[in-house]
Amino acid sequence: MSSGTPANKGTVRILQLYPRDMNIYGDWGNVLVLKQRLAWHGYEAVILEHNAGDTFPSDVDILIGGGGQDSGQVVIQQDLQSNAAHLRSLAGDGTPMLAICGLYQLFGNFFKTHDGTVIPGIGILDIETHGGSERLIGNVVARSEEFGDIHGYENHSGQTFLGPNVRPLATVTKGEGNNSKEDHEGARHLNIVASYLHGSLLPKNPAVADFLIREAVTRKYGSFEPGDVDDSLAELARRHAAARPR
Ligand code: GLN
């Protein structure tokens, strides 16, 4: 295992979007996983935060954003709109991004909450979300050709529907995922992974973490040579997650 290897191959700048208002069910853990796996692969992580009202940092390699209550989404919506063009351009340039639940919804075209409030999204993902009266709660397993089985925990009232310009991240085999009518979970577009799954997501899904790292490092340094990472603990966590009831 290479956990003692000093990070010397380069630096990767991770920006967490709105950790003050959009960070529930341990979503912050996704950033810690990226930091640790980057170290195992031989890179140093610099962790940056952007909260509503901050100046958007100029130089970022990976963007991460978590879930939040509808009220948190209302708090950040204006700041998100003021950075929308920049975020769209970063996405279009292939910057890897992970958007979970509440931020996933706002990466789309809009989120219409249960009480009829329309929170506009930034249209990076061709999706729309409608708040429902039912909450979709529980453990989820979803199968992806790209990443294998994806494990996580969902808790949302938003029902998300995908348009023609985005593909689902995975097909649900346990739980609900994007909505209660179809068996899709999350969305994939460009180098963006979007998902309803908390837990946090990345500790139990190292294939997704390494996708974000590989794309970031390749964009920045031209190629990515993975380290020799021992994933036995992640495998154990995946087996436990798979055995949990809904
Ligand atoms: N407020 C949104 C919903 O309930 C998002 C919830 C979340 O991020 N867990 O649909």
Tab-separated table of C-alpha atoms and ligand atoms in Angstrom:
chain	number	residue	atom	x	y	z
A	1	MET	CA	0.000	0.000	0.000
A	2	SER	CA	1.279	3.426	-0.873
A	3	SER	CA	-0.399	5.434	1.897
A	4	GLY	CA	3.018	6.513	3.197
A	5	THR	CA	4.188	7.724	-0.219
A	6	PRO	CA	4.954	11.445	-0.172
A	7	ALA	CA	2.837	13.440	-2.595
A	8	ASN	CA	5.255	14.669	-5.226
A	9	LYS	CA	3.704	14.250	-8.681
A	10	GLY	CA	1.757	17.506	-8.599
A	11	THR	CA	-1.011	19.475	-6.974
A	12	VAL	CA	-4.759	19.169	-7.522
A	13	ARG	CA	-7.020	22.005	-6.410
A	14	ILE	CA	-10.429	20.843	-5.161
A	15	LEU	CA	-13.189	23.389	-4.758
A	16	GLN	CA	-16.092	22.556	-2.493
A	17	LEU	CA	-19.155	24.536	-3.519
A	18	TYR	CA	-21.304	25.982	-0.747
A	19	PRO	CA	-20.160	23.825	2.203
A	20	ARG	CA	-21.912	26.217	4.620
A	21	ASP	CA	-25.397	25.662	3.155
A	22	MET	CA	-25.049	22.518	1.053
A	23	ASN	CA	-23.388	19.762	3.068
A	24	ILE	CA	-25.612	17.121	4.634
A	25	TYR	CA	-25.337	13.403	5.476
A	26	GLY	CA	-21.559	13.630	5.454
A	27	ASP	CA	-21.147	15.020	1.920
A	28	TRP	CA	-17.982	16.795	3.091
A	29	GLY	CA	-16.456	13.293	3.303
A	30	ASN	CA	-16.260	13.247	-0.496
A	31	VAL	CA	-13.561	15.906	-0.350
A	32	LEU	CA	-11.632	13.991	2.321
A	33	VAL	CA	-11.701	10.871	0.135
A	34	LEU	CA	-10.345	12.803	-2.846
A	35	LYS	CA	-7.595	14.282	-0.674
A	36	GLN	CA	-6.554	10.883	0.703
A	37	ARG	CA	-6.732	9.068	-2.637
A	38	LEU	CA	-4.770	11.838	-4.308
A	39	ALA	CA	-2.065	11.355	-1.661
A	40	TRP	CA	-2.080	7.597	-2.313
A	41	HIS	CA	-1.718	8.295	-6.033
A	42	GLY	CA	1.200	10.652	-5.266
A	43	TYR	CA	-0.500	14.064	-5.557
A	44	GLU	CA	-1.103	16.840	-3.101
A	45	ALA	CA	-4.641	18.183	-2.662
A	46	VAL	CA	-5.380	21.821	-1.993
A	47	ILE	CA	-8.917	22.214	-0.632
A	48	LEU	CA	-10.767	25.442	-1.347
A	49	GLU	CA	-14.275	26.510	-0.370
A	50	HIS	CA	-16.751	28.751	-2.108
A	51	ASN	CA	-19.726	30.005	-0.100
A	52	ALA	CA	-22.392	32.477	-1.190
A	53	GLY	CA	-20.836	35.930	-1.512
A	54	ASP	CA	-17.226	34.724	-1.893
A	55	THR	CA	-15.086	35.572	-4.908
A	56	PHE	CA	-14.918	32.495	-7.118
A	57	PRO	CA	-11.346	31.102	-7.151
A	58	SER	CA	-9.648	31.305	-10.528
A	59	ASP	CA	-7.773	28.036	-10.643
A	60	VAL	CA	-9.682	24.828	-9.821
A	61	ASP	CA	-9.203	21.248	-10.984
A	62	ILE	CA	-12.172	19.422	-9.381
A	63	LEU	CA	-15.505	20.828	-8.167
A	64	ILE	CA	-17.553	19.101	-5.477
A	65	GLY	CA	-20.952	20.067	-4.147
A	66	GLY	CA	-23.303	18.460	-1.670
A	67	GLY	CA	-26.926	18.236	-0.728
A	68	GLY	CA	-29.001	20.685	1.215
A	69	GLN	CA	-32.471	21.465	2.428
A	70	ASP	CA	-34.756	23.369	0.064
A	71	SER	CA	-34.020	26.417	2.286
A	72	GLY	CA	-30.261	26.049	1.699
A	73	GLN	CA	-30.904	25.894	-2.035
A	74	VAL	CA	-32.819	29.172	-1.793
A	75	VAL	CA	-29.894	30.766	0.096
A	76	ILE	CA	-27.315	29.890	-2.563
A	77	GLN	CA	-29.427	30.371	-5.693
A	78	GLN	CA	-28.425	33.970	-6.387
A	79	ASP	CA	-24.715	33.354	-5.955
A	80	LEU	CA	-24.988	30.219	-8.099
A	81	GLN	CA	-26.683	32.217	-10.857
A	82	SER	CA	-23.993	34.894	-10.710
A	83	ASN	CA	-21.329	32.211	-11.282
A	84	ALA	CA	-23.402	30.184	-13.760
A	85	ALA	CA	-21.574	31.244	-16.931
A	86	HIS	CA	-18.203	30.451	-15.368
A	87	LEU	CA	-19.405	27.077	-14.074
A	88	ARG	CA	-20.858	26.217	-17.487
A	89	SER	CA	-17.580	27.095	-19.132
A	90	LEU	CA	-15.588	24.976	-16.639
A	91	ALA	CA	-17.969	22.074	-17.267
A	92	GLY	CA	-17.707	22.531	-21.042
A	93	ASP	CA	-13.909	22.492	-20.784
A	94	GLY	CA	-14.063	19.081	-19.097
A	95	THR	CA	-13.436	20.040	-15.475
A	96	PRO	CA	-14.465	17.029	-13.388
A	97	MET	CA	-17.354	17.756	-11.060
A	98	LEU	CA	-19.356	15.806	-8.499
A	99	ALA	CA	-22.791	17.228	-7.646
A	100	ILE	CA	-24.866	15.517	-4.961
A	101	CYS	CA	-28.610	15.807	-4.365
A	102	GLY	CA	-29.480	19.482	-3.750
A	103	LEU	CA	-26.651	20.738	-5.940
A	104	TYR	CA	-27.370	18.050	-8.546
A	105	GLN	CA	-30.887	19.498	-8.771
A	106	LEU	CA	-29.525	23.039	-9.217
A	107	PHE	CA	-27.039	21.931	-11.907
A	108	GLY	CA	-30.201	21.240	-13.903
A	109	ASN	CA	-32.753	23.542	-15.495
A	110	PHE	CA	-34.874	24.163	-12.382
A	111	PHE	CA	-36.173	22.765	-9.127
A	112	LYS	CA	-39.842	23.462	-8.493
A	113	THR	CA	-40.386	22.837	-4.791
A	114	HIS	CA	-43.477	21.214	-3.291
A	115	ASP	CA	-44.939	24.661	-2.457
A	116	GLY	CA	-44.536	25.843	-6.053
A	117	THR	CA	-41.375	27.950	-5.605
A	118	VAL	CA	-39.217	27.687	-8.706
A	119	ILE	CA	-35.488	27.729	-7.960
A	120	PRO	CA	-33.744	28.229	-11.286
A	121	GLY	CA	-30.786	25.972	-12.015
A	122	ILE	CA	-27.701	26.700	-14.093
A	123	GLY	CA	-28.545	24.318	-16.927
A	124	ILE	CA	-25.288	22.369	-16.973
A	125	LEU	CA	-27.379	19.206	-16.884
A	126	ASP	CA	-30.467	18.711	-19.025
A	127	ILE	CA	-32.704	17.736	-16.108
A	128	GLU	CA	-35.671	19.147	-14.259
A	129	THR	CA	-36.813	18.473	-10.710
A	130	HIS	CA	-40.287	18.658	-9.186
A	131	GLY	CA	-40.791	18.548	-5.426
A	132	GLY	CA	-43.288	15.882	-4.398
A	133	SER	CA	-45.234	15.047	-1.257
A	134	GLU	CA	-43.420	11.731	-0.844
A	135	ARG	CA	-39.840	11.515	0.433
A	136	LEU	CA	-37.585	8.942	-1.153
A	137	ILE	CA	-35.477	7.654	1.734
A	138	GLY	CA	-33.164	4.723	2.237
A	139	ASN	CA	-30.190	2.767	1.032
A	140	VAL	CA	-29.643	2.531	-2.701
A	141	VAL	CA	-27.698	0.252	-5.002
A	142	ALA	CA	-27.452	1.286	-8.637
A	143	ARG	CA	-25.607	-0.464	-11.449
A	144	SER	CA	-23.358	1.505	-13.783
A	145	GLU	CA	-21.384	0.107	-16.722
A	146	GLU	CA	-18.726	2.719	-16.085
A	147	PHE	CA	-18.315	2.372	-12.310
A	148	GLY	CA	-19.855	-0.970	-11.335
A	149	ASP	CA	-22.377	-1.067	-8.492
A	150	ILE	CA	-22.796	2.323	-6.803
A	151	HIS	CA	-23.792	2.343	-3.114
A	152	GLY	CA	-25.291	5.214	-1.147
A	153	TYR	CA	-28.163	6.663	0.839
A	154	GLU	CA	-30.944	8.866	-0.534
A	155	ASN	CA	-33.275	11.318	1.207
A	156	HIS	CA	-35.111	13.733	-1.075
A	157	SER	CA	-38.556	14.884	-2.080
A	158	GLY	CA	-37.413	16.210	-5.446
A	159	GLN	CA	-38.268	13.973	-8.406
A	160	THR	CA	-35.728	14.458	-11.176
A	161	PHE	CA	-36.381	13.744	-14.854
A	162	LEU	CA	-33.652	13.574	-17.478
A	163	GLY	CA	-33.865	15.302	-20.849
A	164	PRO	CA	-32.331	13.967	-24.067
A	165	ASN	CA	-28.930	15.665	-23.571
A	166	VAL	CA	-27.873	13.782	-20.479
A	167	ARG	CA	-27.627	10.112	-19.609
A	168	PRO	CA	-28.358	8.397	-16.304
A	169	LEU	CA	-25.429	7.610	-14.040
A	170	ALA	CA	-26.789	4.178	-13.181
A	171	THR	CA	-29.800	1.867	-13.068
A	172	VAL	CA	-31.303	1.340	-9.631
A	173	THR	CA	-31.433	-2.231	-8.324
A	174	LYS	CA	-32.456	-1.199	-4.759
A	175	GLY	CA	-34.176	2.069	-3.849
A	176	GLU	CA	-35.629	4.847	-5.994
A	177	GLY	CA	-32.910	7.171	-7.350
A	178	ASN	CA	-33.955	10.101	-9.557
A	179	ASN	CA	-37.689	9.579	-9.182
A	180	SER	CA	-40.284	7.015	-8.171
A	181	LYS	CA	-41.423	6.317	-11.755
A	182	GLU	CA	-38.190	5.253	-13.492
A	183	ASP	CA	-35.222	3.170	-12.414
A	184	HIS	CA	-32.539	5.798	-13.150
A	185	GLU	CA	-30.130	7.153	-10.580
A	186	GLY	CA	-28.095	10.317	-11.116
A	187	ALA	CA	-26.748	11.795	-14.317
A	188	ARG	CA	-23.573	11.646	-16.411
A	189	HIS	CA	-22.512	14.391	-18.818
A	190	LEU	CA	-19.050	15.612	-19.911
A	191	ASN	CA	-16.844	14.928	-16.849
A	192	ILE	CA	-19.700	15.503	-14.440
A	193	VAL	CA	-21.028	12.842	-12.109
A	194	ALA	CA	-24.293	13.824	-10.449
A	195	SER	CA	-26.114	11.681	-7.924
A	196	TYR	CA	-28.744	11.672	-5.214
A	197	LEU	CA	-26.531	9.487	-3.055
A	198	HIS	CA	-25.051	10.581	0.246
A	199	GLY	CA	-23.243	8.497	2.780
A	200	SER	CA	-20.910	10.090	1.775
A	201	LEU	CA	-20.714	8.684	-1.741
A	202	LEU	CA	-16.992	8.408	-2.467
A	203	PRO	CA	-15.706	6.278	0.463
A	204	LYS	CA	-17.847	3.371	-0.773
A	205	ASN	CA	-17.365	4.154	-4.452
A	206	PRO	CA	-13.640	4.537	-5.110
A	207	ALA	CA	-14.154	3.990	-8.862
A	208	VAL	CA	-16.054	7.287	-8.976
A	209	ALA	CA	-13.388	9.037	-6.892
A	210	ASP	CA	-10.627	7.777	-9.170
A	211	PHE	CA	-12.561	8.873	-12.272
A	212	LEU	CA	-12.623	12.462	-10.948
A	213	ILE	CA	-8.930	12.263	-10.020
A	214	ARG	CA	-7.880	10.696	-13.334
A	215	GLU	CA	-9.690	13.323	-15.389
A	216	ALA	CA	-8.328	16.191	-13.272
A	217	VAL	CA	-4.738	14.968	-13.359
A	218	THR	CA	-4.844	14.133	-17.072
A	219	ARG	CA	-6.212	17.587	-17.918
A	220	LYS	CA	-3.538	19.263	-15.831
A	221	TYR	CA	-0.464	17.089	-16.354
A	222	GLY	CA	-1.209	15.235	-19.617
A	223	SER	CA	-1.343	11.733	-18.145
A	224	PHE	CA	-2.236	9.899	-14.937
A	225	GLU	CA	-0.213	7.088	-13.430
A	226	PRO	CA	-2.259	5.593	-10.578
A	227	GLY	CA	-0.616	4.664	-7.295
A	228	ASP	CA	-0.843	1.216	-5.745
A	229	VAL	CA	-3.922	1.760	-3.588
A	230	ASP	CA	-5.211	-0.797	-1.080
A	231	ASP	CA	-9.010	-0.727	-1.397
A	232	SER	CA	-9.760	-3.545	1.046
A	233	LEU	CA	-11.529	-1.211	3.515
A	234	ALA	CA	-13.623	0.315	0.735
A	235	GLU	CA	-14.496	-3.217	-0.419
A	236	LEU	CA	-15.588	-4.105	3.112
A	237	ALA	CA	-17.740	-0.960	3.287
A	238	ARG	CA	-19.300	-1.880	-0.078
A	239	ARG	CA	-20.156	-5.376	1.146
A	240	HIS	CA	-21.744	-3.950	4.307
A	241	ALA	CA	-23.683	-1.389	2.261
A	242	ALA	CA	-24.942	-4.071	-0.125
A	243	ALA	CA	-26.230	-6.153	2.788
A	244	ARG	CA	-28.181	-3.319	4.417
A	245	PRO	CA	-31.965	-3.278	4.174
A	246	ARG	CA	-33.583	-0.587	2.065
B	1	GLN	N1	-34.109	19.677	-0.853
B	1	GLN	C1	-33.951	18.694	-1.849
B	1	GLN	C2	-35.016	17.607	-1.819
B	1	GLN	O1	-35.511	17.231	-0.758
B	1	GLN	C3	-32.579	18.110	-1.722
B	1	GLN	C4	-32.411	17.240	-0.490
B	1	GLN	C5	-31.004	16.765	-0.303
B	1	GLN	O2	-30.053	17.397	-0.777
B	1	GLN	N2	-30.838	15.675	0.428
B	1	GLN	O3	-35.343	17.106	-2.876
